Amino acid sequence: MSVLLDCFRKETCRPRNSEERIILLKYDRKAKWCVKFFMSISQATCIALILAPIMGPQKSDRPLPFKTYLPYSISGLYPYLATYLQHAGAIFYGVLLNVSFDSLVYGFTIHVCGQIELLCYRLSKIFKDHPEQYQLDSSKGAVISECVRHHLHVHEIVRRIQSLFVWTVTILFIFSMVTLCTSIFQMSKTRILSVAFLSLTLYLGSMLFQVFFYCWYGNELQLKSKGIVDAIYSSDWTIATIRDRKSLLFVMAISQKGLKLSYYGIFSLALDTFTWILKTSYSTFNVLQQTSM
């Protein structure tokens, strides 16, 4: 984790003027908004799960948020309150832990998109400032070489993110399919407009947003990386030397494939994966619905 953070602190990833600072600040705000939004819907779900047992129809004298085995009696008021607070604390802590991990992956992916836009900005500005002086200015070639190194550094960051997080995200996606179909099945058996139905709706919405954000920002990363080709084409690359053209061609050849976060090609973070998860969950729900009749 510390090595990954150090990758974003490298000199090539830092802004050098006000325009570059604005680019990185835009993605920093986007990452913060993502965390706040996901935290809000997760905490709303947390509150609904905590309050649902006491606000809805009670099937027992001492309802709890979860059905658990207790080695003691909760018929008394104080044991019941202590157990209820324990369940509420577990839900609250689980939500914070879940949001923290997911937001970490969202944030890293968003900041990589910011680095790609920063690279596109630098590539498009290489020949625009003083194109007539390019042939006499050897520093322009050094700038292109630095952009190539920046591009390779972005690939290294993505590789580290993939090796550190994607295997856990793959496990999350597998269990998300199970959770989505069982939640929908449970909602179909619950009375509409009840407290339990509301809490299940919020829980289902949180799960959908959790998976959707992974796929959305993974898809954004792929599209952003392919945009490097357009940034090079939009620059006046025709005045570059043969050596620099080869460097730019190298960057373009790699960028055409796009950067993709995936686990050995399985469960890639893209909108197609999100659609596939929804279709699979709905198909499983139909099977459960038919077998329960």
PDB file of C-alpha atoms in Angstrom:
ATOM      1  CA  MET A   1       0.000   0.000   0.000  1.00  0.00           C
ATOM      2  CA  SER A   2       2.778   2.452   0.891  1.00  0.00           C
ATOM      3  CA  VAL A   3       4.562   1.632  -2.378  1.00  0.00           C
ATOM      4  CA  LEU A   4       1.357   2.357  -4.292  1.00  0.00           C
ATOM      5  CA  LEU A   5       0.947   5.696  -2.529  1.00  0.00           C
ATOM      6  CA  ASP A   6       4.566   6.564  -3.277  1.00  0.00           C
ATOM      7  CA  CYS A   7       3.850   6.009  -6.971  1.00  0.00           C
ATOM      8  CA  PHE A   8       1.469   8.983  -6.912  1.00  0.00           C
ATOM      9  CA  ARG A   9       4.092  11.105  -5.135  1.00  0.00           C
ATOM     10  CA  LYS A  10       6.670  10.749  -7.916  1.00  0.00           C
ATOM     11  CA  GLU A  11       7.824  13.985  -9.526  1.00  0.00           C
ATOM     12  CA  THR A  12       6.285  13.075 -12.874  1.00  0.00           C
ATOM     13  CA  CYS A  13       2.828  12.762 -11.269  1.00  0.00           C
ATOM     14  CA  ARG A  14       2.925  16.197  -9.635  1.00  0.00           C
ATOM     15  CA  PRO A  15       1.423  19.326 -11.241  1.00  0.00           C
ATOM     16  CA  ARG A  16       3.831  21.872 -12.718  1.00  0.00           C
ATOM     17  CA  ASN A  17       1.489  24.775 -13.400  1.00  0.00           C
ATOM     18  CA  SER A  18      -1.987  26.018 -12.555  1.00  0.00           C
ATOM     19  CA  GLU A  19      -3.642  24.143 -15.452  1.00  0.00           C
ATOM     20  CA  GLU A  20      -2.210  20.810 -14.324  1.00  0.00           C
ATOM     21  CA  ARG A  21      -3.162  21.584 -10.738  1.00  0.00           C
ATOM     22  CA  ILE A  22      -6.768  22.199 -11.838  1.00  0.00           C
ATOM     23  CA  ILE A  23      -6.832  18.830 -13.620  1.00  0.00           C
ATOM     24  CA  LEU A  24      -5.708  16.915 -10.535  1.00  0.00           C
ATOM     25  CA  LEU A  25      -8.006  18.908  -8.233  1.00  0.00           C
ATOM     26  CA  LYS A  26     -10.969  17.993 -10.438  1.00  0.00           C
ATOM     27  CA  TYR A  27     -10.314  14.297  -9.950  1.00  0.00           C
ATOM     28  CA  ASP A  28      -9.594  14.784  -6.271  1.00  0.00           C
ATOM     29  CA  ARG A  29     -13.048  16.348  -5.873  1.00  0.00           C
ATOM     30  CA  LYS A  30     -14.577  13.514  -7.875  1.00  0.00           C
ATOM     31  CA  ALA A  31     -12.993  10.934  -5.558  1.00  0.00           C
ATOM     32  CA  LYS A  32     -14.243  12.803  -2.473  1.00  0.00           C
ATOM     33  CA  TRP A  33     -17.747  13.043  -3.921  1.00  0.00           C
ATOM     34  CA  CYS A  34     -17.750   9.300  -4.598  1.00  0.00           C
ATOM     35  CA  VAL A  35     -16.769   8.557  -0.986  1.00  0.00           C
ATOM     36  CA  LYS A  36     -19.412  10.929   0.434  1.00  0.00           C
ATOM     37  CA  PHE A  37     -22.176   9.566  -1.780  1.00  0.00           C
ATOM     38  CA  PHE A  38     -21.402   5.919  -1.093  1.00  0.00           C
ATOM     39  CA  MET A  39     -21.024   6.617   2.628  1.00  0.00           C
ATOM     40  CA  SER A  40     -24.416   8.383   2.682  1.00  0.00           C
ATOM     41  CA  ILE A  41     -26.382   5.544   1.100  1.00  0.00           C
ATOM     42  CA  SER A  42     -24.485   2.973   3.176  1.00  0.00           C
ATOM     43  CA  GLN A  43     -25.226   4.796   6.433  1.00  0.00           C
ATOM     44  CA  ALA A  44     -28.884   5.148   5.427  1.00  0.00           C
ATOM     45  CA  THR A  45     -28.975   1.386   4.917  1.00  0.00           C
ATOM     46  CA  CYS A  46     -27.221   0.912   8.258  1.00  0.00           C
ATOM     47  CA  ILE A  47     -29.854   2.985  10.081  1.00  0.00           C
ATOM     48  CA  ALA A  48     -32.684   1.134   8.314  1.00  0.00           C
ATOM     49  CA  LEU A  49     -31.274  -2.272   9.282  1.00  0.00           C
ATOM     50  CA  ILE A  50     -30.864  -1.156  12.903  1.00  0.00           C
ATOM     51  CA  LEU A  51     -34.363   0.322  13.233  1.00  0.00           C
ATOM     52  CA  ALA A  52     -36.293  -2.252  11.162  1.00  0.00           C
ATOM     53  CA  PRO A  53     -36.712  -4.854  13.983  1.00  0.00           C
ATOM     54  CA  ILE A  54     -38.239  -2.391  16.445  1.00  0.00           C
ATOM     55  CA  MET A  55     -40.311  -0.323  13.974  1.00  0.00           C
ATOM     56  CA  GLY A  56     -41.769  -3.181  11.944  1.00  0.00           C
ATOM     57  CA  PRO A  57     -44.140  -5.974  12.972  1.00  0.00           C
ATOM     58  CA  GLN A  58     -42.455  -7.865  15.800  1.00  0.00           C
ATOM     59  CA  LYS A  59     -42.439 -11.654  15.586  1.00  0.00           C
ATOM     60  CA  SER A  60     -40.955 -11.966  19.074  1.00  0.00           C
ATOM     61  CA  ASP A  61     -40.882  -9.992  22.306  1.00  0.00           C
ATOM     62  CA  ARG A  62     -37.194  -9.151  21.894  1.00  0.00           C
ATOM     63  CA  PRO A  63     -36.456  -8.599  18.168  1.00  0.00           C
ATOM     64  CA  LEU A  64     -32.842  -8.178  17.059  1.00  0.00           C
ATOM     65  CA  PRO A  65     -31.329  -6.914  13.783  1.00  0.00           C
ATOM     66  CA  PHE A  66     -29.835 -10.368  13.131  1.00  0.00           C
ATOM     67  CA  LYS A  67     -30.886 -13.894  13.982  1.00  0.00           C
ATOM     68  CA  THR A  68     -28.045 -15.154  16.139  1.00  0.00           C
ATOM     69  CA  TYR A  69     -27.443 -17.867  18.696  1.00  0.00           C
ATOM     70  CA  LEU A  70     -27.052 -16.388  22.173  1.00  0.00           C
ATOM     71  CA  PRO A  71     -25.738 -18.416  25.120  1.00  0.00           C
ATOM     72  CA  TYR A  72     -27.770 -16.256  27.498  1.00  0.00           C
ATOM     73  CA  SER A  73     -31.342 -15.045  27.887  1.00  0.00           C
ATOM     74  CA  ILE A  74     -32.386 -11.606  26.603  1.00  0.00           C
ATOM     75  CA  SER A  75     -35.774 -11.620  28.311  1.00  0.00           C
ATOM     76  CA  GLY A  76     -34.484  -8.941  30.675  1.00  0.00           C
ATOM     77  CA  LEU A  77     -34.280  -5.313  29.520  1.00  0.00           C
ATOM     78  CA  TYR A  78     -30.557  -4.755  30.113  1.00  0.00           C
ATOM     79  CA  PRO A  79     -29.314  -7.973  28.421  1.00  0.00           C
ATOM     80  CA  TYR A  80     -31.596  -7.173  25.483  1.00  0.00           C
ATOM     81  CA  LEU A  81     -30.350  -3.580  25.162  1.00  0.00           C
ATOM     82  CA  ALA A  82     -26.722  -4.696  25.445  1.00  0.00           C
ATOM     83  CA  THR A  83     -27.220  -7.311  22.717  1.00  0.00           C
ATOM     84  CA  TYR A  84     -29.079  -4.854  20.491  1.00  0.00           C
ATOM     85  CA  LEU A  85     -26.308  -2.274  20.859  1.00  0.00           C
ATOM     86  CA  GLN A  86     -23.765  -4.962  20.051  1.00  0.00           C
ATOM     87  CA  HIS A  87     -25.610  -5.777  16.824  1.00  0.00           C
ATOM     88  CA  ALA A  88     -25.947  -2.075  15.970  1.00  0.00           C
ATOM     89  CA  GLY A  89     -22.235  -1.528  16.575  1.00  0.00           C
ATOM     90  CA  ALA A  90     -21.364  -4.523  14.387  1.00  0.00           C
ATOM     91  CA  ILE A  91     -23.510  -3.164  11.543  1.00  0.00           C
ATOM     92  CA  PHE A  92     -22.027   0.324  11.872  1.00  0.00           C
ATOM     93  CA  TYR A  93     -18.464  -0.995  11.985  1.00  0.00           C
ATOM     94  CA  GLY A  94     -19.103  -3.305   9.029  1.00  0.00           C
ATOM     95  CA  VAL A  95     -20.445  -0.411   6.962  1.00  0.00           C
ATOM     96  CA  LEU A  96     -17.416   1.764   7.749  1.00  0.00           C
ATOM     97  CA  LEU A  97     -15.037  -1.081   6.902  1.00  0.00           C
ATOM     98  CA  ASN A  98     -16.847  -1.853   3.670  1.00  0.00           C
ATOM     99  CA  VAL A  99     -17.020   1.781   2.527  1.00  0.00           C
ATOM    100  CA  SER A 100     -13.366   2.353   3.413  1.00  0.00           C
ATOM    101  CA  PHE A 101     -12.142  -0.573   1.318  1.00  0.00           C
ATOM    102  CA  ASP A 102     -14.393   0.132  -1.656  1.00  0.00           C
ATOM    103  CA  SER A 103     -13.648   3.861  -1.622  1.00  0.00           C
ATOM    104  CA  LEU A 104      -9.939   3.089  -1.582  1.00  0.00           C
ATOM    105  CA  VAL A 105     -10.222   1.219  -4.880  1.00  0.00           C
ATOM    106  CA  TYR A 106     -12.556   3.869  -6.330  1.00  0.00           C
ATOM    107  CA  GLY A 107     -10.154   6.615  -5.290  1.00  0.00           C
ATOM    108  CA  PHE A 108      -7.067   4.956  -6.752  1.00  0.00           C
ATOM    109  CA  THR A 109      -8.876   4.318 -10.038  1.00  0.00           C
ATOM    110  CA  ILE A 110     -10.128   7.915 -10.218  1.00  0.00           C
ATOM    111  CA  HIS A 111      -6.677   9.321  -9.500  1.00  0.00           C
ATOM    112  CA  VAL A 112      -5.173   7.112 -12.226  1.00  0.00           C
ATOM    113  CA  CYS A 113      -7.727   8.646 -14.608  1.00  0.00           C
ATOM    114  CA  GLY A 114      -6.484  12.042 -13.427  1.00  0.00           C
ATOM    115  CA  GLN A 115      -2.901  11.051 -14.218  1.00  0.00           C
ATOM    116  CA  ILE A 116      -3.955   9.938 -17.699  1.00  0.00           C
ATOM    117  CA  GLU A 117      -5.686  13.272 -18.331  1.00  0.00           C
ATOM    118  CA  LEU A 118      -2.562  15.025 -17.051  1.00  0.00           C
ATOM    119  CA  LEU A 119      -0.491  12.993 -19.521  1.00  0.00           C
ATOM    120  CA  CYS A 120      -2.893  13.876 -22.353  1.00  0.00           C
ATOM    121  CA  TYR A 121      -2.588  17.554 -21.463  1.00  0.00           C
ATOM    122  CA  ARG A 122       1.205  17.388 -21.558  1.00  0.00           C
ATOM    123  CA  LEU A 123       1.216  15.498 -24.853  1.00  0.00           C
ATOM    124  CA  SER A 124      -1.122  18.007 -26.484  1.00  0.00           C
ATOM    125  CA  LYS A 125       0.973  20.970 -25.269  1.00  0.00           C
ATOM    126  CA  ILE A 126       4.393  19.722 -26.406  1.00  0.00           C
ATOM    127  CA  PHE A 127       4.263  21.327 -29.854  1.00  0.00           C
ATOM    128  CA  LYS A 128       1.643  24.027 -29.242  1.00  0.00           C
ATOM    129  CA  ASP A 129       3.676  26.470 -27.168  1.00  0.00           C
ATOM    130  CA  HIS A 130       6.450  27.276 -29.667  1.00  0.00           C
ATOM    131  CA  PRO A 131       6.224  24.919 -32.647  1.00  0.00           C
ATOM    132  CA  GLU A 132       8.666  26.920 -34.757  1.00  0.00           C
ATOM    133  CA  GLN A 133      11.382  26.472 -32.133  1.00  0.00           C
ATOM    134  CA  TYR A 134      10.965  22.718 -31.827  1.00  0.00           C
ATOM    135  CA  GLN A 135      13.730  21.727 -34.220  1.00  0.00           C
ATOM    136  CA  LEU A 136      16.201  24.010 -32.406  1.00  0.00           C
ATOM    137  CA  ASP A 137      15.087  23.083 -28.890  1.00  0.00           C
ATOM    138  CA  SER A 138      16.461  19.732 -27.775  1.00  0.00           C
ATOM    139  CA  SER A 139      14.461  19.932 -24.534  1.00  0.00           C
ATOM    140  CA  LYS A 140      11.284  19.115 -26.476  1.00  0.00           C
ATOM    141  CA  GLY A 141      12.644  15.652 -27.146  1.00  0.00           C
ATOM    142  CA  ALA A 142      13.360  15.284 -23.452  1.00  0.00           C
ATOM    143  CA  VAL A 143       9.752  16.260 -22.700  1.00  0.00           C
ATOM    144  CA  ILE A 144       8.490  13.520 -25.016  1.00  0.00           C
ATOM    145  CA  SER A 145      10.769  10.999 -23.324  1.00  0.00           C
ATOM    146  CA  GLU A 146       9.381  12.118 -19.980  1.00  0.00           C
ATOM    147  CA  CYS A 147       5.817  11.641 -21.257  1.00  0.00           C
ATOM    148  CA  VAL A 148       6.732   8.102 -22.305  1.00  0.00           C
ATOM    149  CA  ARG A 149       8.096   7.435 -18.817  1.00  0.00           C
ATOM    150  CA  HIS A 150       4.929   8.946 -17.322  1.00  0.00           C
ATOM    151  CA  HIS A 151       2.845   6.612 -19.481  1.00  0.00           C
ATOM    152  CA  LEU A 152       4.832   3.574 -18.356  1.00  0.00           C
ATOM    153  CA  HIS A 153       4.550   4.768 -14.755  1.00  0.00           C
ATOM    154  CA  VAL A 154       0.748   4.901 -15.079  1.00  0.00           C
ATOM    155  CA  HIS A 155       0.799   1.310 -16.330  1.00  0.00           C
ATOM    156  CA  GLU A 156       2.893   0.354 -13.306  1.00  0.00           C
ATOM    157  CA  ILE A 157       0.356   1.992 -10.965  1.00  0.00           C
ATOM    158  CA  VAL A 158      -2.497   0.083 -12.612  1.00  0.00           C
ATOM    159  CA  ARG A 159      -0.536  -3.166 -12.329  1.00  0.00           C
ATOM    160  CA  ARG A 160      -0.025  -2.585  -8.604  1.00  0.00           C
ATOM    161  CA  ILE A 161      -3.711  -1.763  -8.081  1.00  0.00           C
ATOM    162  CA  GLN A 162      -4.638  -4.912  -9.962  1.00  0.00           C
ATOM    163  CA  SER A 163      -2.306  -7.164  -7.984  1.00  0.00           C
ATOM    164  CA  LEU A 164      -3.349  -5.634  -4.657  1.00  0.00           C
ATOM    165  CA  PHE A 165      -7.131  -5.300  -4.945  1.00  0.00           C
ATOM    166  CA  VAL A 166      -8.645  -7.014  -7.975  1.00  0.00           C
ATOM    167  CA  TRP A 167      -8.632 -10.548  -6.519  1.00  0.00           C
ATOM    168  CA  THR A 168     -10.709  -9.345  -3.565  1.00  0.00           C
ATOM    169  CA  VAL A 169     -13.015  -7.460  -5.933  1.00  0.00           C
ATOM    170  CA  THR A 170     -13.492 -10.705  -7.888  1.00  0.00           C
ATOM    171  CA  ILE A 171     -14.616 -12.465  -4.698  1.00  0.00           C
ATOM    172  CA  LEU A 172     -16.913  -9.504  -3.993  1.00  0.00           C
ATOM    173  CA  PHE A 173     -18.499  -9.800  -7.440  1.00  0.00           C
ATOM    174  CA  ILE A 174     -19.157 -13.518  -6.960  1.00  0.00           C
ATOM    175  CA  PHE A 175     -20.871 -12.983  -3.613  1.00  0.00           C
ATOM    176  CA  SER A 176     -22.667  -9.898  -4.962  1.00  0.00           C
ATOM    177  CA  MET A 177     -24.496 -12.067  -7.486  1.00  0.00           C
ATOM    178  CA  VAL A 178     -25.671 -14.341  -4.667  1.00  0.00           C
ATOM    179  CA  THR A 179     -26.619 -11.380  -2.475  1.00  0.00           C
ATOM    180  CA  LEU A 180     -28.510  -9.574  -5.230  1.00  0.00           C
ATOM    181  CA  CYS A 181     -30.658 -12.548  -6.219  1.00  0.00           C
ATOM    182  CA  THR A 182     -31.412 -13.531  -2.605  1.00  0.00           C
ATOM    183  CA  SER A 183     -32.258  -9.923  -1.703  1.00  0.00           C
ATOM    184  CA  ILE A 184     -34.694  -9.666  -4.607  1.00  0.00           C
ATOM    185  CA  PHE A 185     -36.175 -13.039  -3.648  1.00  0.00           C
ATOM    186  CA  GLN A 186     -36.568 -11.863  -0.049  1.00  0.00           C
ATOM    187  CA  MET A 187     -38.205  -8.620  -1.229  1.00  0.00           C
ATOM    188  CA  SER A 188     -40.709 -10.589  -3.314  1.00  0.00           C
ATOM    189  CA  LYS A 189     -41.827 -12.350  -0.115  1.00  0.00           C
ATOM    190  CA  THR A 190     -42.082  -9.124   1.919  1.00  0.00           C
ATOM    191  CA  ARG A 191     -45.084  -6.820   2.103  1.00  0.00           C
ATOM    192  CA  ILE A 192     -44.586  -3.661   0.056  1.00  0.00           C
ATOM    193  CA  LEU A 193     -44.275  -0.342   1.972  1.00  0.00           C
ATOM    194  CA  SER A 194     -43.274  -2.177   5.133  1.00  0.00           C
ATOM    195  CA  VAL A 195     -40.172  -1.267   7.130  1.00  0.00           C
ATOM    196  CA  ALA A 196     -38.540  -4.570   6.204  1.00  0.00           C
ATOM    197  CA  PHE A 197     -39.188  -3.909   2.507  1.00  0.00           C
ATOM    198  CA  LEU A 198     -37.672  -0.423   2.825  1.00  0.00           C
ATOM    199  CA  SER A 199     -34.551  -1.732   4.544  1.00  0.00           C
ATOM    200  CA  LEU A 200     -34.147  -4.456   1.897  1.00  0.00           C
ATOM    201  CA  THR A 201     -34.572  -1.841  -0.843  1.00  0.00           C
ATOM    202  CA  LEU A 202     -31.849   0.340   0.658  1.00  0.00           C
ATOM    203  CA  TYR A 203     -29.594  -2.683   1.095  1.00  0.00           C
ATOM    204  CA  LEU A 204     -30.156  -3.755  -2.505  1.00  0.00           C
ATOM    205  CA  GLY A 205     -29.479  -0.201  -3.703  1.00  0.00           C
ATOM    206  CA  SER A 206     -26.229  -0.068  -1.743  1.00  0.00           C
ATOM    207  CA  MET A 207     -25.095  -3.370  -3.230  1.00  0.00           C
ATOM    208  CA  LEU A 208     -25.935  -2.189  -6.744  1.00  0.00           C
ATOM    209  CA  PHE A 209     -24.069   1.093  -6.290  1.00  0.00           C
ATOM    210  CA  GLN A 210     -21.104  -0.747  -4.802  1.00  0.00           C
ATOM    211  CA  VAL A 211     -20.718  -2.987  -7.849  1.00  0.00           C
ATOM    212  CA  PHE A 212     -21.694  -0.218 -10.283  1.00  0.00           C
ATOM    213  CA  PHE A 213     -18.993   2.173  -9.052  1.00  0.00           C
ATOM    214  CA  TYR A 214     -16.341  -0.522  -9.526  1.00  0.00           C
ATOM    215  CA  CYS A 215     -17.486  -1.149 -13.092  1.00  0.00           C
ATOM    216  CA  TRP A 216     -18.111   2.520 -13.926  1.00  0.00           C
ATOM    217  CA  TYR A 217     -14.703   3.813 -12.871  1.00  0.00           C
ATOM    218  CA  GLY A 218     -12.989   0.760 -14.355  1.00  0.00           C
ATOM    219  CA  ASN A 219     -14.743   1.580 -17.625  1.00  0.00           C
ATOM    220  CA  GLU A 220     -13.696   5.241 -17.270  1.00  0.00           C
ATOM    221  CA  LEU A 221     -10.088   4.109 -16.867  1.00  0.00           C
ATOM    222  CA  GLN A 222     -10.298   2.095 -20.064  1.00  0.00           C
ATOM    223  CA  LEU A 223     -11.819   4.971 -22.048  1.00  0.00           C
ATOM    224  CA  LYS A 224      -9.362   7.520 -20.640  1.00  0.00           C
ATOM    225  CA  SER A 225      -6.363   5.392 -21.560  1.00  0.00           C
ATOM    226  CA  LYS A 226      -7.634   5.051 -25.129  1.00  0.00           C
ATOM    227  CA  GLY A 227      -7.971   8.847 -25.264  1.00  0.00           C
ATOM    228  CA  ILE A 228      -4.172   9.176 -25.189  1.00  0.00           C
ATOM    229  CA  VAL A 229      -4.177   8.337 -28.908  1.00  0.00           C
ATOM    230  CA  ASP A 230      -6.502  11.278 -29.620  1.00  0.00           C
ATOM    231  CA  ALA A 231      -4.303  13.594 -27.545  1.00  0.00           C
ATOM    232  CA  ILE A 232      -1.256  12.690 -29.635  1.00  0.00           C
ATOM    233  CA  TYR A 233      -3.188  13.088 -32.894  1.00  0.00           C
ATOM    234  CA  SER A 234      -4.461  16.512 -31.814  1.00  0.00           C
ATOM    235  CA  SER A 235      -0.900  17.746 -31.277  1.00  0.00           C
ATOM    236  CA  ASP A 236       1.281  18.966 -34.140  1.00  0.00           C
ATOM    237  CA  TRP A 237       3.275  15.730 -34.160  1.00  0.00           C
ATOM    238  CA  THR A 238       4.352  16.202 -37.797  1.00  0.00           C
ATOM    239  CA  ILE A 239       7.161  18.557 -36.755  1.00  0.00           C
ATOM    240  CA  ALA A 240       8.642  15.959 -34.395  1.00  0.00           C
ATOM    241  CA  THR A 241      11.867  14.183 -35.222  1.00  0.00           C
ATOM    242  CA  ILE A 242      11.896  10.565 -36.399  1.00  0.00           C
ATOM    243  CA  ARG A 243      13.067   9.408 -32.987  1.00  0.00           C
ATOM    244  CA  ASP A 244      10.317  11.299 -31.180  1.00  0.00           C
ATOM    245  CA  ARG A 245       7.713  10.022 -33.629  1.00  0.00           C
ATOM    246  CA  LYS A 246       8.751   6.479 -32.779  1.00  0.00           C
ATOM    247  CA  SER A 247       8.334   7.275 -29.085  1.00  0.00           C
ATOM    248  CA  LEU A 248       4.861   8.686 -29.705  1.00  0.00           C
ATOM    249  CA  LEU A 249       3.984   5.698 -31.878  1.00  0.00           C
ATOM    250  CA  PHE A 250       5.046   3.403 -29.032  1.00  0.00           C
ATOM    251  CA  VAL A 251       2.685   5.208 -26.653  1.00  0.00           C
ATOM    252  CA  MET A 252      -0.148   5.060 -29.188  1.00  0.00           C
ATOM    253  CA  ALA A 253       0.307   1.339 -29.821  1.00  0.00           C
ATOM    254  CA  ILE A 254       0.018   0.562 -26.113  1.00  0.00           C
ATOM    255  CA  SER A 255      -2.866   2.989 -25.545  1.00  0.00           C
ATOM    256  CA  GLN A 256      -5.043   1.511 -28.289  1.00  0.00           C
ATOM    257  CA  LYS A 257      -5.594  -1.595 -26.148  1.00  0.00           C
ATOM    258  CA  GLY A 258      -6.705   0.470 -23.166  1.00  0.00           C
ATOM    259  CA  LEU A 259      -5.990  -0.091 -19.504  1.00  0.00           C
ATOM    260  CA  LYS A 260      -8.271  -2.692 -17.958  1.00  0.00           C
ATOM    261  CA  LEU A 261      -8.553  -3.869 -14.367  1.00  0.00           C
ATOM    262  CA  SER A 262      -9.316  -7.592 -14.378  1.00  0.00           C
ATOM    263  CA  TYR A 263      -8.428 -10.818 -12.628  1.00  0.00           C
ATOM    264  CA  TYR A 264      -6.637 -12.870 -15.297  1.00  0.00           C
ATOM    265  CA  GLY A 265      -9.147 -11.618 -17.845  1.00  0.00           C
ATOM    266  CA  ILE A 266     -12.109 -12.647 -15.643  1.00  0.00           C
ATOM    267  CA  PHE A 267     -14.468 -10.147 -13.987  1.00  0.00           C
ATOM    268  CA  SER A 268     -12.941  -7.106 -15.637  1.00  0.00           C
ATOM    269  CA  LEU A 269     -14.132  -3.835 -14.119  1.00  0.00           C
ATOM    270  CA  ALA A 270     -16.320  -2.660 -16.984  1.00  0.00           C
ATOM    271  CA  LEU A 271     -19.988  -1.891 -17.609  1.00  0.00           C
ATOM    272  CA  ASP A 272     -20.371  -5.166 -19.512  1.00  0.00           C
ATOM    273  CA  THR A 273     -19.498  -7.024 -16.312  1.00  0.00           C
ATOM    274  CA  PHE A 274     -22.121  -5.050 -14.372  1.00  0.00           C
ATOM    275  CA  THR A 275     -24.752  -5.929 -16.976  1.00  0.00           C
ATOM    276  CA  TRP A 276     -23.725  -9.591 -16.820  1.00  0.00           C
ATOM    277  CA  ILE A 277     -24.017  -9.618 -13.016  1.00  0.00           C
ATOM    278  CA  LEU A 278     -27.540  -8.164 -13.216  1.00  0.00           C
ATOM    279  CA  LYS A 279     -28.620 -10.687 -15.842  1.00  0.00           C
ATOM    280  CA  THR A 280     -27.155 -13.619 -13.905  1.00  0.00           C
ATOM    281  CA  SER A 281     -28.739 -12.452 -10.643  1.00  0.00           C
ATOM    282  CA  TYR A 282     -32.131 -12.047 -12.300  1.00  0.00           C
ATOM    283  CA  SER A 283     -31.890 -15.495 -13.906  1.00  0.00           C
ATOM    284  CA  THR A 284     -31.036 -17.025 -10.536  1.00  0.00           C
ATOM    285  CA  PHE A 285     -33.959 -15.156  -8.956  1.00  0.00           C
ATOM    286  CA  ASN A 286     -36.330 -16.651 -11.530  1.00  0.00           C
ATOM    287  CA  VAL A 287     -35.045 -20.131 -10.697  1.00  0.00           C
ATOM    288  CA  LEU A 288     -35.578 -19.516  -6.969  1.00  0.00           C
ATOM    289  CA  GLN A 289     -39.039 -18.111  -7.664  1.00  0.00           C
ATOM    290  CA  GLN A 290     -40.079 -21.175  -9.653  1.00  0.00           C
ATOM    291  CA  THR A 291     -38.694 -23.691  -7.153  1.00  0.00           C
ATOM    292  CA  SER A 292     -40.476 -21.976  -4.243  1.00  0.00           C
ATOM    293  CA  MET A 293     -43.894 -22.297  -5.865  1.00  0.00           C
TER     294      MET A 293
END
